[in-house]
Coordinates of C-alpha atoms and ligand atoms in Angstrom, one line a residue:
M275 CA -6.7 17.7 -4.6
A276 CA -8.0 15.3 -2.0
K277 CA -4.8 13.4 -2.2
K278 CA -2.9 16.5 -1.4
K279 CA -4.9 17.1 1.7
A280 CA -4.6 13.5 2.7
T281 CA -0.8 13.7 2.5
A282 CA -0.9 16.7 4.8
V283 CA -2.3 14.6 7.7
S284 CA 0.2 11.8 7.2
S285 CA 3.3 12.4 9.1
T286 CA 5.2 9.3 8.1
S287 CA 4.9 8.8 4.4
S288 CA 5.2 10.4 1.0
P289 CA 2.9 9.8 -1.9
T290 CA 5.6 8.0 -3.8
T291 CA 6.8 5.7 -1.0
S292 CA 8.5 2.6 -2.4
V293 CA 9.9 -0.5 -0.8
D294 CA 13.3 1.2 -0.8
D295 CA 11.9 4.2 1.0
V296 CA 10.4 2.0 3.6
T297 CA 13.6 0.2 4.2
E298 CA 15.3 3.6 4.6
R299 CA 12.7 4.6 7.1
N300 CA 13.1 1.4 9.1
E301 CA 16.8 2.0 9.2
E302 CA 16.2 5.5 10.5
L303 CA 14.0 4.0 13.2
G304 CA 16.8 1.6 14.1
M305 CA 15.4 -1.5 12.5
E306 CA 18.2 -3.1 10.6
A307 CA 17.3 -4.1 7.1
G308 CA 17.2 -7.9 7.0
A309 CA 17.5 -8.1 10.7
A310 CA 14.4 -10.4 10.9
D311 CA 15.7 -12.9 8.4
A312 CA 15.6 -16.3 9.8
S313 CA 19.0 -17.0 8.2
D314 CA 21.1 -14.3 9.8
T315 CA 19.5 -13.4 13.1
V316 CA 19.7 -15.9 15.9
V317 CA 18.7 -15.5 19.6
S318 CA 20.4 -18.1 21.7
P319 CA 19.4 -18.5 25.3
I320 CA 22.7 -20.3 26.0
A321 CA 25.3 -18.3 24.1
G322 CA 25.0 -14.8 25.4
K323 CA 21.3 -13.9 25.5
P324 CA 20.8 -10.3 24.3
A325 CA 18.6 -8.0 26.4
P326 CA 15.0 -8.1 25.2
P327 CA 14.2 -5.2 22.9
E328 CA 12.0 -2.6 24.7
W329 CA 8.9 -3.5 22.8
V330 CA 8.8 -7.1 24.1
V331 CA 7.7 -5.5 27.3
T332 CA 5.8 -2.4 26.0
G333 CA 4.5 -3.6 22.7
Y334 CA 5.7 -3.5 19.1
P335 CA 7.2 -0.4 17.7
F336 CA 3.8 0.6 16.5
Q337 CA 1.4 3.5 16.9
N338 CA -2.2 3.6 16.0
E339 CA -3.1 5.9 13.1
P340 CA -4.7 8.9 14.5
P341 CA -8.3 9.7 13.6
T342 CA -8.9 12.7 11.3
D343 CA -9.9 15.8 13.3
F344 CA -13.0 16.9 11.5
S345 CA -13.3 20.0 13.7
R346 CA -10.5 21.5 11.5
D347 CA -11.6 23.4 8.5
D348 CA -8.9 21.9 6.3
M349 CA -9.8 18.3 7.2
R350 CA -13.5 19.0 6.4
E351 CA -12.6 20.6 3.1
A352 CA -10.4 17.6 2.2
M353 CA -13.3 15.2 3.0
E354 CA -15.8 17.3 0.9
Q355 CA -13.3 17.4 -1.9
A356 CA -12.8 13.7 -1.8
L357 CA -16.6 13.1 -1.8
A358 CA -16.9 15.4 -4.9
D359 CA -14.0 13.6 -6.6
V360 CA -15.4 10.1 -5.9
A361 CA -18.9 11.2 -7.0
D362 CA -17.4 11.8 -10.4
Q363 CA -16.0 8.2 -10.4
L364 CA -19.2 6.4 -9.4
G365 CA -20.5 3.8 -11.8
G366 CA -17.1 2.5 -12.8
E367 CA -16.5 -1.1 -13.8
Y368 CA -14.2 -3.5 -12.1
G369 CA -13.0 -7.0 -13.1
L370 CA -12.0 -10.0 -11.1
V371 CA -8.3 -10.6 -10.9
I372 CA -6.6 -14.0 -11.3
N373 CA -2.8 -14.3 -11.6
G374 CA -2.5 -10.5 -12.2
K375 CA -4.9 -10.6 -15.1
T376 CA -8.1 -8.6 -14.9
I377 CA -11.0 -10.7 -16.2
D378 CA -14.5 -9.5 -17.2
T379 CA -17.6 -11.7 -17.0
R380 CA -21.0 -11.7 -18.5
A381 CA -22.6 -12.0 -15.0
K382 CA -22.4 -8.7 -13.1
L383 CA -22.6 -7.6 -9.5
T384 CA -24.0 -4.1 -9.1
S385 CA -23.2 -2.2 -6.0
K386 CA -25.6 0.6 -5.0
N387 CA -25.5 3.4 -2.5
P388 CA -27.7 2.3 0.4
A389 CA -28.5 6.0 1.1
H390 CA -29.6 6.7 -2.5
R391 CA -30.8 3.3 -3.7
K392 CA -30.7 4.2 -7.4
Q393 CA -27.2 5.4 -7.4
V394 CA -24.7 2.8 -8.8
V395 CA -21.4 2.9 -7.0
G396 CA -19.8 0.4 -9.3
T397 CA -20.4 -2.7 -11.4
L398 CA -18.2 -5.7 -10.9
A399 CA -17.5 -8.9 -12.8
A400 CA -19.2 -11.6 -10.8
A401 CA -17.0 -14.6 -10.4
H402 CA -18.5 -18.0 -11.2
P403 CA -17.6 -21.1 -9.1
D404 CA -15.5 -22.2 -12.1
H405 CA -13.2 -19.2 -11.4
V406 CA -12.4 -20.6 -7.9
P407 CA -10.1 -23.5 -9.1
Q408 CA -8.3 -21.0 -11.5
A409 CA -7.7 -18.6 -8.7
V410 CA -6.6 -21.3 -6.3
D411 CA -4.2 -22.6 -8.9
A412 CA -2.7 -19.2 -9.5
A413 CA -2.3 -18.8 -5.7
R414 CA -0.6 -22.2 -5.5
R415 CA 1.8 -21.4 -8.3
A416 CA 2.7 -18.0 -6.7
Y417 CA 3.2 -19.7 -3.3
R418 CA 6.6 -21.1 -4.1
G419 CA 8.2 -17.7 -4.8
W420 CA 6.2 -15.7 -2.2
S421 CA 6.8 -18.1 0.7
R422 CA 10.5 -17.9 0.0
T423 CA 10.5 -14.1 -0.1
P424 CA 12.3 -12.9 3.1
A425 CA 9.8 -11.9 5.8
Q426 CA 11.5 -8.5 6.0
Q427 CA 10.6 -7.9 2.4
R428 CA 7.0 -9.1 2.8
A429 CA 6.7 -6.8 5.8
E430 CA 7.9 -3.9 3.6
Y431 CA 5.1 -4.6 1.0
L432 CA 2.6 -4.1 3.8
E433 CA 4.2 -0.8 4.8
V434 CA 4.0 0.4 1.2
I435 CA 0.3 -0.6 1.1
A436 CA -0.2 1.3 4.4
A437 CA 1.6 4.4 3.0
E438 CA -0.7 4.3 -0.1
M439 CA -3.8 4.1 2.2
R440 CA -2.5 7.2 4.1
N441 CA -2.2 9.0 0.8
R442 CA -5.7 8.0 -0.3
R443 CA -7.2 8.2 3.1
F444 CA -10.0 10.7 2.3
E445 CA -10.7 9.1 -1.0
L446 CA -11.1 5.6 0.5
A447 CA -13.3 7.0 3.2
A448 CA -15.5 8.6 0.6
W449 CA -15.9 5.3 -1.2
E450 CA -17.1 3.7 2.1
I451 CA -19.6 6.6 2.6
Y452 CA -21.1 6.0 -0.8
E453 CA -21.0 2.2 -0.9
C454 CA -21.7 1.3 2.8
G455 CA -23.5 4.3 4.2
K456 CA -20.8 5.0 6.8
T457 CA -20.7 8.5 8.4
W458 CA -17.6 10.5 8.0
A459 CA -16.1 9.5 11.3
E460 CA -16.9 5.8 10.9
A461 CA -15.4 5.7 7.4
D462 CA -12.3 7.5 8.5
A463 CA -11.8 5.1 11.4
D464 CA -12.2 2.1 9.1
V465 CA -9.4 3.4 6.9
A466 CA -7.2 4.1 9.9
E467 CA -7.7 0.6 11.2
A468 CA -6.8 -0.9 7.8
I469 CA -3.5 1.1 8.0
D470 CA -3.0 -0.2 11.5
F471 CA -3.4 -3.8 10.5
C472 CA -0.7 -3.4 7.8
M473 CA 1.8 -1.7 10.1
Y474 CA 1.1 -4.0 13.1
Y475 CA 1.3 -7.3 11.3
A476 CA 4.5 -6.1 9.5
A477 CA 6.1 -5.3 12.8
Q478 CA 4.9 -8.6 14.3
M479 CA 6.2 -10.7 11.4
R480 CA 9.6 -9.2 11.8
D481 CA 9.6 -10.5 15.3
L482 CA 8.2 -14.0 14.5
S483 CA 10.8 -14.5 11.7
V484 CA 13.7 -14.5 14.2
T485 CA 14.9 -18.0 14.7
V486 CA 14.9 -19.0 18.3
Q487 CA 17.7 -21.3 19.3
C488 CA 17.7 -23.6 22.3
D489 CA 21.1 -25.2 22.1
F490 CA 22.9 -27.7 24.3
P491 CA 26.4 -29.0 24.1
G492 CA 26.3 -31.4 21.1
E493 CA 22.8 -30.4 20.0
E494 CA 21.5 -27.4 18.2
N495 CA 17.7 -26.8 18.2
S496 CA 16.1 -24.1 16.2
Y497 CA 12.5 -23.1 16.2
T498 CA 11.1 -21.3 13.1
Y499 CA 7.8 -20.7 11.4
R500 CA 6.6 -21.6 7.9
P501 CA 3.6 -20.3 6.0
R502 CA 0.6 -22.7 5.7
G503 CA -0.1 -22.4 2.0
V504 CA -3.1 -21.0 0.1
V505 CA -5.6 -19.0 2.2
G506 CA -9.2 -18.3 1.3
V507 CA -10.3 -14.9 2.8
I508 CA -14.0 -14.3 3.1
A509 CA -15.0 -10.9 4.5
P510 CA -18.1 -9.0 5.6
W511 CA -19.2 -5.5 4.5
N512 CA -19.5 -3.7 7.8
F513 CA -15.8 -2.7 8.1
P514 CA -15.3 -2.9 4.3
L515 CA -11.6 -2.0 4.2
A516 CA -10.3 -2.8 7.6
I517 CA -11.4 -6.4 8.0
L518 CA -10.7 -7.4 4.4
T519 CA -7.3 -5.8 4.7
G520 CA -6.5 -7.3 8.1
M521 CA -7.3 -10.9 7.2
T522 CA -5.5 -10.6 3.8
V523 CA -2.3 -8.9 4.9
A524 CA -1.9 -11.2 7.9
A525 CA -2.0 -14.2 5.5
L526 CA 0.4 -12.4 3.1
V527 CA 3.0 -11.2 5.5
A528 CA 3.2 -14.8 7.0
G529 CA 4.1 -16.0 3.5
N530 CA 0.8 -17.4 2.3
T531 CA -0.9 -16.6 -0.9
V532 CA -4.6 -15.6 -1.0
V533 CA -7.9 -15.9 -2.8
M534 CA -9.9 -12.9 -1.6
K535 CA -13.7 -13.0 -1.6
P536 CA -15.2 -9.7 -0.5
A537 CA -18.8 -9.2 0.6
E538 CA -21.2 -8.4 -2.2
Q539 CA -22.2 -5.1 -0.6
S540 CA -18.7 -3.7 -0.3
S541 CA -17.1 -5.0 -3.5
V542 CA -16.1 -1.6 -4.9
V543 CA -14.1 -0.8 -1.7
A544 CA -12.6 -4.3 -2.1
A545 CA -11.6 -3.5 -5.7
K546 CA -9.8 -0.4 -4.4
L547 CA -7.8 -2.6 -2.1
M548 CA -7.0 -4.9 -4.9
E549 CA -5.8 -1.8 -6.9
M550 CA -3.5 -0.9 -4.0
F551 CA -2.1 -4.5 -3.8
R552 CA -1.3 -4.3 -7.5
D553 CA 0.2 -0.8 -7.2
A554 CA 2.4 -2.0 -4.4
G555 CA 3.9 -4.5 -6.9
L556 CA 2.8 -7.7 -5.3
P557 CA 3.8 -10.5 -7.7
N558 CA 1.1 -12.0 -9.8
G559 CA -1.1 -14.6 -8.2
V560 CA -0.1 -13.7 -4.6
V561 CA -3.6 -12.1 -4.2
N562 CA -6.4 -13.1 -6.4
F563 CA -9.7 -11.2 -6.3
L564 CA -13.0 -13.0 -6.7
P565 CA -16.0 -10.7 -6.2
G566 CA -19.3 -12.5 -6.4
I567 CA -22.2 -14.2 -4.6
G568 CA -21.1 -15.7 -1.3
E569 CA -23.5 -18.6 -1.4
E570 CA -22.1 -19.7 -4.8
L571 CA -18.3 -18.9 -4.5
G572 CA -17.9 -19.5 -0.7
P573 CA -18.7 -23.2 -0.7
A574 CA -16.5 -23.8 -3.8
L575 CA -13.6 -22.0 -2.1
V576 CA -14.0 -23.7 1.3
A577 CA -14.2 -27.2 -0.3
H578 CA -11.3 -26.8 -2.7
T579 CA -8.7 -29.5 -2.0
D580 CA -5.8 -27.1 -2.5
V581 CA -7.0 -24.5 0.0
D582 CA -5.1 -24.9 3.3
M583 CA -6.9 -22.3 5.4
I584 CA -10.1 -20.3 5.5
V585 CA -10.2 -16.9 7.3
F586 CA -13.7 -15.7 7.6
T587 CA -15.5 -12.8 9.3
G588 CA -19.3 -12.7 9.2
S589 CA -22.4 -14.3 10.6
R590 CA -22.6 -17.2 12.9
A591 CA -24.7 -19.3 10.5
V592 CA -22.1 -18.9 7.6
G593 CA -19.1 -19.3 10.0
L594 CA -20.4 -22.6 11.4
A595 CA -21.2 -23.9 7.9
I596 CA -17.7 -23.1 6.8
N597 CA -16.2 -24.8 9.9
K598 CA -18.3 -27.9 9.2
D599 CA -17.5 -28.1 5.4
A600 CA -13.8 -27.4 6.0
A601 CA -13.6 -30.3 8.4
D602 CA -14.8 -32.7 5.7
T603 CA -11.3 -33.9 4.5
D604 CA -11.0 -35.1 1.0
P605 CA -8.3 -37.8 0.4
R606 CA -6.7 -35.5 -2.2
Q607 CA -6.0 -32.9 0.4
S608 CA -2.4 -32.6 1.7
M609 CA -3.4 -30.5 4.7
V610 CA -6.2 -30.5 7.2
K611 CA -7.8 -27.1 6.7
R612 CA -7.6 -24.6 9.4
V613 CA -10.6 -22.3 10.0
V614 CA -10.4 -18.9 11.7
A615 CA -13.9 -17.5 12.0
E616 CA -14.9 -14.2 13.6
M617 CA -18.7 -14.3 14.1
G618 CA -21.6 -12.4 15.7
G619 CA -22.4 -11.0 19.1
K620 CA -25.3 -10.0 21.3
N621 CA -23.4 -7.6 23.5
A622 CA -24.5 -6.2 26.8
I623 CA -23.7 -3.2 28.9
I624 CA -24.4 -3.5 32.6
I625 CA -25.4 -0.3 34.4
D626 CA -24.6 -0.7 38.1
D627 CA -26.6 1.2 40.7
D628 CA -23.7 3.6 41.4
A629 CA -22.8 4.3 37.8
D630 CA -22.2 7.8 36.4
L631 CA -25.4 7.9 34.4
D632 CA -24.2 10.8 32.2
E633 CA -21.2 8.7 31.1
A634 CA -23.3 5.6 30.8
V635 CA -25.9 7.2 28.6
L636 CA -23.3 8.5 26.2
G637 CA -21.4 5.1 26.1
V638 CA -24.7 3.2 25.4
L639 CA -25.7 5.7 22.8
Q640 CA -22.5 5.4 20.8
S641 CA -22.2 1.7 21.3
A642 CA -25.8 0.9 20.3
F643 CA -26.4 3.3 17.5
G644 CA -23.0 4.0 15.9
Y645 CA -23.2 2.9 12.2
S646 CA -26.9 2.0 13.0
G647 CA -25.9 -0.8 15.3
Q648 CA -24.3 -2.7 12.4
K649 CA -21.1 -3.7 14.3
C650 CA -20.4 -7.1 15.7
S651 CA -19.3 -5.3 18.9
A652 CA -22.5 -3.1 19.1
C653 CA -24.4 -3.0 22.3
S654 CA -27.9 -4.5 21.8
R655 CA -28.8 -5.1 25.4
V656 CA -28.5 -2.8 28.4
I657 CA -28.9 -4.5 31.7
V658 CA -29.8 -1.9 34.4
L659 CA -29.9 -2.4 38.1
G660 CA -33.3 -1.7 39.6
A661 CA -32.2 1.3 41.7
V662 CA -31.2 3.4 38.6
Y663 CA -33.5 1.8 36.0
D664 CA -36.1 4.6 35.7
A665 CA -33.5 7.3 36.0
F666 CA -31.4 5.7 33.2
L667 CA -34.3 5.3 30.9
A668 CA -35.4 8.9 31.5
R669 CA -32.0 10.1 30.4
L670 CA -31.5 7.6 27.6
K671 CA -34.7 8.6 25.8
P672 CA -34.0 12.2 25.0
A673 CA -30.4 11.3 24.2
V674 CA -31.4 8.8 21.5
E675 CA -34.0 11.2 20.2
S676 CA -31.3 13.8 19.7
L677 CA -29.5 11.6 17.1
R678 CA -29.7 13.0 13.6
I679 CA -30.7 10.5 10.9
G680 CA -29.7 11.5 7.4
P681 CA -27.5 10.9 4.4
P682 CA -24.0 9.8 5.5
E683 CA -22.3 12.2 3.1
E684 CA -23.5 15.1 5.2
P685 CA -21.1 15.7 8.1
A686 CA -23.8 16.4 10.7
T687 CA -25.4 13.0 10.3
S688 CA -25.0 10.6 13.2
I689 CA -27.1 7.7 11.8
G690 CA -27.1 6.8 8.1
P691 CA -28.9 4.0 6.3
V692 CA -28.6 0.3 6.9
I693 CA -26.7 -1.7 4.3
D694 CA -29.5 -3.0 2.0
E695 CA -33.2 -3.8 1.6
E696 CA -32.8 -7.3 3.1
A697 CA -31.2 -5.8 6.3
Q698 CA -33.9 -3.1 6.4
K699 CA -36.7 -5.8 6.2
R700 CA -35.0 -8.0 8.8
I701 CA -34.6 -5.1 11.3
Q702 CA -38.2 -3.9 10.7
D703 CA -39.5 -7.4 11.5
Y704 CA -37.6 -7.4 14.8
I705 CA -39.0 -3.9 15.5
A706 CA -42.5 -5.2 14.9
V707 CA -41.8 -8.0 17.5
G708 CA -40.6 -5.3 19.9
M709 CA -43.6 -3.1 19.4
E710 CA -45.9 -6.1 20.1
E711 CA -44.1 -7.7 23.1
H712 CA -42.3 -4.9 24.9
R713 CA -42.6 -1.4 26.3
V714 CA -41.6 1.2 23.7
I715 CA -39.3 3.9 24.9
V716 CA -38.1 5.3 21.6
A717 CA -39.5 4.6 18.1
M718 CA -37.9 7.0 15.6
G719 CA -39.0 7.0 12.0
A720 CA -36.8 8.1 9.2
D721 CA -39.5 10.4 7.7
G722 CA -38.9 11.2 4.0
L723 CA -35.6 9.4 3.9
T724 CA -37.0 5.8 3.4
K725 CA -38.0 6.7 -0.2
E726 CA -34.5 7.5 -1.0
G727 CA -32.5 4.9 0.9
Y728 CA -32.7 2.0 3.4
Y729 CA -33.1 3.9 6.6
V730 CA -34.3 2.5 9.9
G731 CA -34.7 4.9 12.9
P732 CA -33.4 3.9 16.4
H733 CA -35.7 1.9 18.6
V734 CA -35.4 1.3 22.4
F735 CA -37.6 -1.3 24.2
A736 CA -37.8 -1.6 27.9
D737 CA -38.8 -4.3 30.4
V738 CA -37.4 -6.9 28.0
E739 CA -37.1 -10.5 29.4
P740 CA -33.5 -11.7 29.0
T741 CA -34.8 -14.7 27.0
A742 CA -37.0 -12.6 24.7
R743 CA -36.3 -12.8 20.9
I744 CA -35.0 -9.3 20.7
A745 CA -32.7 -10.0 23.7
Q746 CA -31.3 -13.2 22.1
D747 CA -31.0 -12.8 18.3
E748 CA -28.3 -10.7 16.7
I749 CA -30.5 -8.1 15.0
F750 CA -27.6 -6.1 13.5
G751 CA -29.5 -2.8 13.5
P752 CA -30.4 0.2 15.7
V753 CA -32.6 -1.8 18.1
L754 CA -31.8 -1.8 21.8
A755 CA -33.4 -4.0 24.5
V756 CA -33.3 -2.7 28.1
I757 CA -33.5 -5.4 30.8
R758 CA -34.1 -4.8 34.5
A759 CA -31.9 -6.7 37.0
K760 CA -32.4 -7.0 40.8
N761 CA -28.7 -7.0 41.6
L762 CA -25.3 -7.6 40.1
D763 CA -25.6 -11.4 40.3
E764 CA -28.7 -11.3 38.2
A765 CA -27.1 -8.8 35.8
I766 CA -24.1 -11.0 35.2
D767 CA -26.3 -14.0 34.7
F768 CA -28.5 -12.2 32.2
A769 CA -25.4 -10.9 30.3
N770 CA -23.9 -14.4 30.0
R771 CA -27.2 -16.0 28.9
T772 CA -26.6 -15.9 25.2
P773 CA -24.8 -18.2 22.8
Y774 CA -22.3 -15.5 22.1
A775 CA -19.2 -14.2 23.9
L776 CA -17.9 -11.2 22.0
T777 CA -18.0 -7.8 23.8
A778 CA -19.6 -6.4 27.0
G779 CA -19.2 -3.4 29.2
I780 CA -20.1 -2.2 32.7
Y781 CA -20.5 1.3 34.1
S782 CA -19.8 1.1 37.9
R783 CA -17.8 2.9 40.6
S784 CA -17.5 -0.1 42.8
P785 CA -14.0 -1.7 42.6
R786 CA -15.5 -4.9 44.1
N787 CA -18.2 -5.2 41.4
L788 CA -15.7 -4.4 38.7
Q789 CA -13.5 -7.2 40.0
R790 CA -16.4 -9.6 39.9
V791 CA -17.4 -8.6 36.4
K792 CA -13.8 -9.0 35.1
Q793 CA -13.9 -12.6 36.4
E794 CA -17.4 -13.6 35.5
L795 CA -18.5 -12.0 32.3
Q796 CA -18.0 -14.4 29.4
V797 CA -16.7 -12.2 26.6
G798 CA -13.5 -11.8 24.6
N799 CA -13.5 -8.0 25.0
L800 CA -14.7 -6.3 28.2
Y801 CA -14.9 -2.5 28.5
I802 CA -15.2 -0.7 31.8
N803 CA -16.7 2.7 32.1
R804 CA -16.5 3.4 28.4
G805 CA -18.2 2.4 25.2
I806 CA -17.8 -1.1 23.9
T807 CA -17.1 -0.5 20.2
G808 CA -14.1 1.0 18.4
A809 CA -11.4 -1.6 19.3
L810 CA -7.9 -0.4 18.3
V811 CA -5.2 -2.6 16.8
Q812 CA -2.7 -3.8 19.5
R813 CA -4.4 -1.8 22.3
H814 CA -7.7 -3.8 22.2
P815 CA -7.0 -7.1 20.3
F816 CA -10.4 -8.0 19.1
G817 CA -12.4 -11.3 19.0
G818 CA -14.7 -13.5 21.0
Y819 CA -15.4 -17.2 21.9
K820 CA -18.4 -19.5 22.4
M821 CA -20.5 -18.8 19.2
S822 CA -18.7 -15.5 18.5
G823 CA -15.4 -16.9 17.1
I824 CA -12.9 -19.6 16.4
G825 CA -9.3 -18.5 16.7
S826 CA -7.4 -15.7 18.3
K827 CA -7.9 -12.0 18.3
A828 CA -7.5 -9.8 15.3
G829 CA -4.9 -7.1 15.9
G830 CA -3.4 -9.0 18.8
R831 CA -0.2 -10.8 19.5
D832 CA -1.3 -14.3 18.7
Y833 CA -3.2 -13.6 15.4
L834 CA -0.4 -14.2 13.0
L835 CA 0.5 -17.5 14.6
Q836 CA -2.7 -18.9 13.1
F837 CA -1.2 -18.4 9.6
L838 CA 2.1 -20.1 10.4
I839 CA 3.3 -23.6 11.0
P840 CA 6.0 -23.9 13.8
V841 CA 8.9 -26.2 12.9
C842 CA 11.7 -27.4 15.2
V843 CA 15.0 -28.6 13.8
S844 CA 17.3 -30.6 16.2
E845 CA 20.8 -31.4 15.0
N846 CA 23.3 -33.7 16.7
T847 CA 26.6 -31.8 16.3
M848 CA 28.8 -34.3 18.2
R849 CA 29.8 -36.7 15.4
R850 CA 30.8 -34.3 12.7
G851 CA 34.0 -35.2 11.0
F852 CA 33.3 -39.0 10.7
A853 CA 32.0 -39.8 7.3
P854 CA 32.2 -43.5 6.3
D855 CA 33.6 -44.2 2.8
V856 CA 30.4 -45.1 1.0
D857 CA 32.3 -47.0 -1.9
A858 CA 34.3 -49.1 0.5
T859 CA 31.2 -50.4 2.3
A860 CA 29.1 -50.9 -0.9
Ligands
NAD1020 P1 -22.4 -12.9 6.2 O1 -22.1 -14.1 7.0 O2 -23.7 -12.9 5.5 O3 -21.4 -12.8 5.0 C1 -20.0 -12.7 5.2 C2 -19.2 -13.2 4.0 O4 -19.5 -14.6 3.8 C3 -19.6 -12.5 2.7 O5 -18.4 -12.3 1.9 C4 -20.5 -13.4 2.0 O6 -20.6 -13.3 0.6 C5 -19.9 -14.8 2.4 N1 -20.9 -15.9 2.3 C6 -22.2 -15.9 2.3 N2 -22.7 -17.2 2.3 C7 -21.6 -18.0 2.3 C8 -21.4 -19.4 2.2 N3 -22.4 -20.2 2.2 N4 -20.1 -19.9 2.2 C9 -19.1 -19.1 2.3 N5 -19.2 -17.7 2.3 C10 -20.4 -17.2 2.3 O7 -22.2 -11.7 7.1 P2 -22.3 -10.1 6.8 O8 -23.8 -9.8 6.6 O9 -21.4 -9.8 5.7 O10 -21.7 -9.5 8.1 C11 -22.4 -9.3 9.3 C12 -22.1 -10.4 10.3 O11 -20.7 -10.4 10.5 C13 -22.7 -10.1 11.6 O12 -23.1 -11.4 12.2 C14 -21.5 -9.6 12.5 O13 -21.6 -9.8 13.8 C15 -20.4 -10.4 11.9 N6 -19.1 -9.7 12.1 C16 -18.3 -10.2 13.0 C17 -17.1 -9.6 13.3 C18 -16.1 -10.1 14.3 O14 -15.0 -9.7 14.3 N7 -16.5 -11.0 15.2 C19 -16.7 -8.4 12.6 C20 -17.6 -7.9 11.6 C21 -18.8 -8.6 11.4

């Protein structure tokens, strides 16, 4: 039933889409099958350069998956039906997968619903560190065949996976609601982003697989890419499908094989992704699935001598530890490991003294409290210029208090639970610091809900010093620090005064001030007169620097390059035809 509804919103796929169907669709769109094969497509700057395809200027032939319109009755019914269907499947068991074989273990990982702490979403086999070498070995054996599979075909696998995600869109969102406490809109957006990653990286790989020639009389030079090898993917729980999918399919489409380690808290959603990889027909060993405890499996995966690359998204502490351990090169390694790590943020929005406060309040509200502030891009500091400081606070307070805290399966809920007990405790400790050290503007409780789940109400503290703990540490919860600044110089200085450089925003009507902020704010993603979360693939390539990240932006034009090795072949073509008689000279 839910599937049927999901198909109705999908304009580009059928429930039975296969690799052949996708090829056919590409042909309809004017993409020649095999056109991106290194062997048969050559662009030569010397011999008659073809005009650049339109997307070189305007972007890839790619469109973001539209969000579901929950104002429509049929869409709401589809979501309700999916929630009911998935409720009947809660408590299922999932194995780990090595070389296509599902393996059960004695040790188990139990994933529970953060909104209803006693409800088991699923039970997973918990991989032991001894499973890591088995999974890496399977990935290594699969590498030979997969890396030689034409890029066009690898891209088609991603499109098949995207088509399946479209078909299962409501169902996948329902799993996220139960397992991660996402509200309807947040869960739906995460599934849409996962689809986007598949489609975007597929399109990008087609482009990258075109051999670039730079020939001169007597010399032919070709520039191509090769995959790196075996990639360890380590993912967080807060975008349970999108981030895991994005990191994994980027590695795959580039020709690498993968050992996939999901976050403990979102292992059932990850198991659903593994199901879709299997259903798409990926050869055995191309993706191996190791759910389990990060502190046990992670170091074993990072240290394995046959892993060539680690792609990680998560906290700064774990990201930096991975970076350090991966740099420790064992003599048995054949490659220096590459690390790509997307890490935390302490993101600020500046409210200029001429800002449209109605817009600013709305943007701060969504950016700070969407998914209970559990986004790396979330706003956790607002820096307000003195002239509008009191007026902004006066409007922000009732707006925050209007947010509805409740179970995420209810469509009217704007704030659900936080992910688990550990997160709840950590956030409550920071709230205690805020209560003691700062002026309390909003301190919402979660009333009767805390007995049922891990709820934390939104909190806003004012007159916070930029160096205060709640203005420096990544709390990863619904806690907002409001900081007063004398002028824009001071606001920019405060905004930059953290170890992170992920996202930031400004509300201002002054072109001069906007120009300054564009140049001076140290962040990877700057948003002007809009909220600072909800980056879309291709439109807002996402990622930071300083302590927020190592590597280039997810969903951006440089991302796939990190999974590839560029190779240049130069051939002297002048002396062909002269071959000495080897026997005569012997
Ligand atoms: P986390 O660092 O606790 O865990 C991330 C992953 O690392 C999990 O799979 C976990 O099991 C694994 N892990 C834990 N210990 C490990 C170890 N010693 N070695 C190897 N792997 C280990 O982070 P989280 O709580 O899952 O996610 C929240 C964090 O992620 C926040 O800091 C947030 O800002 C960050 N994040 C960043 C981005 C981004 O794009 N920059 C996106 C999402 C989340």
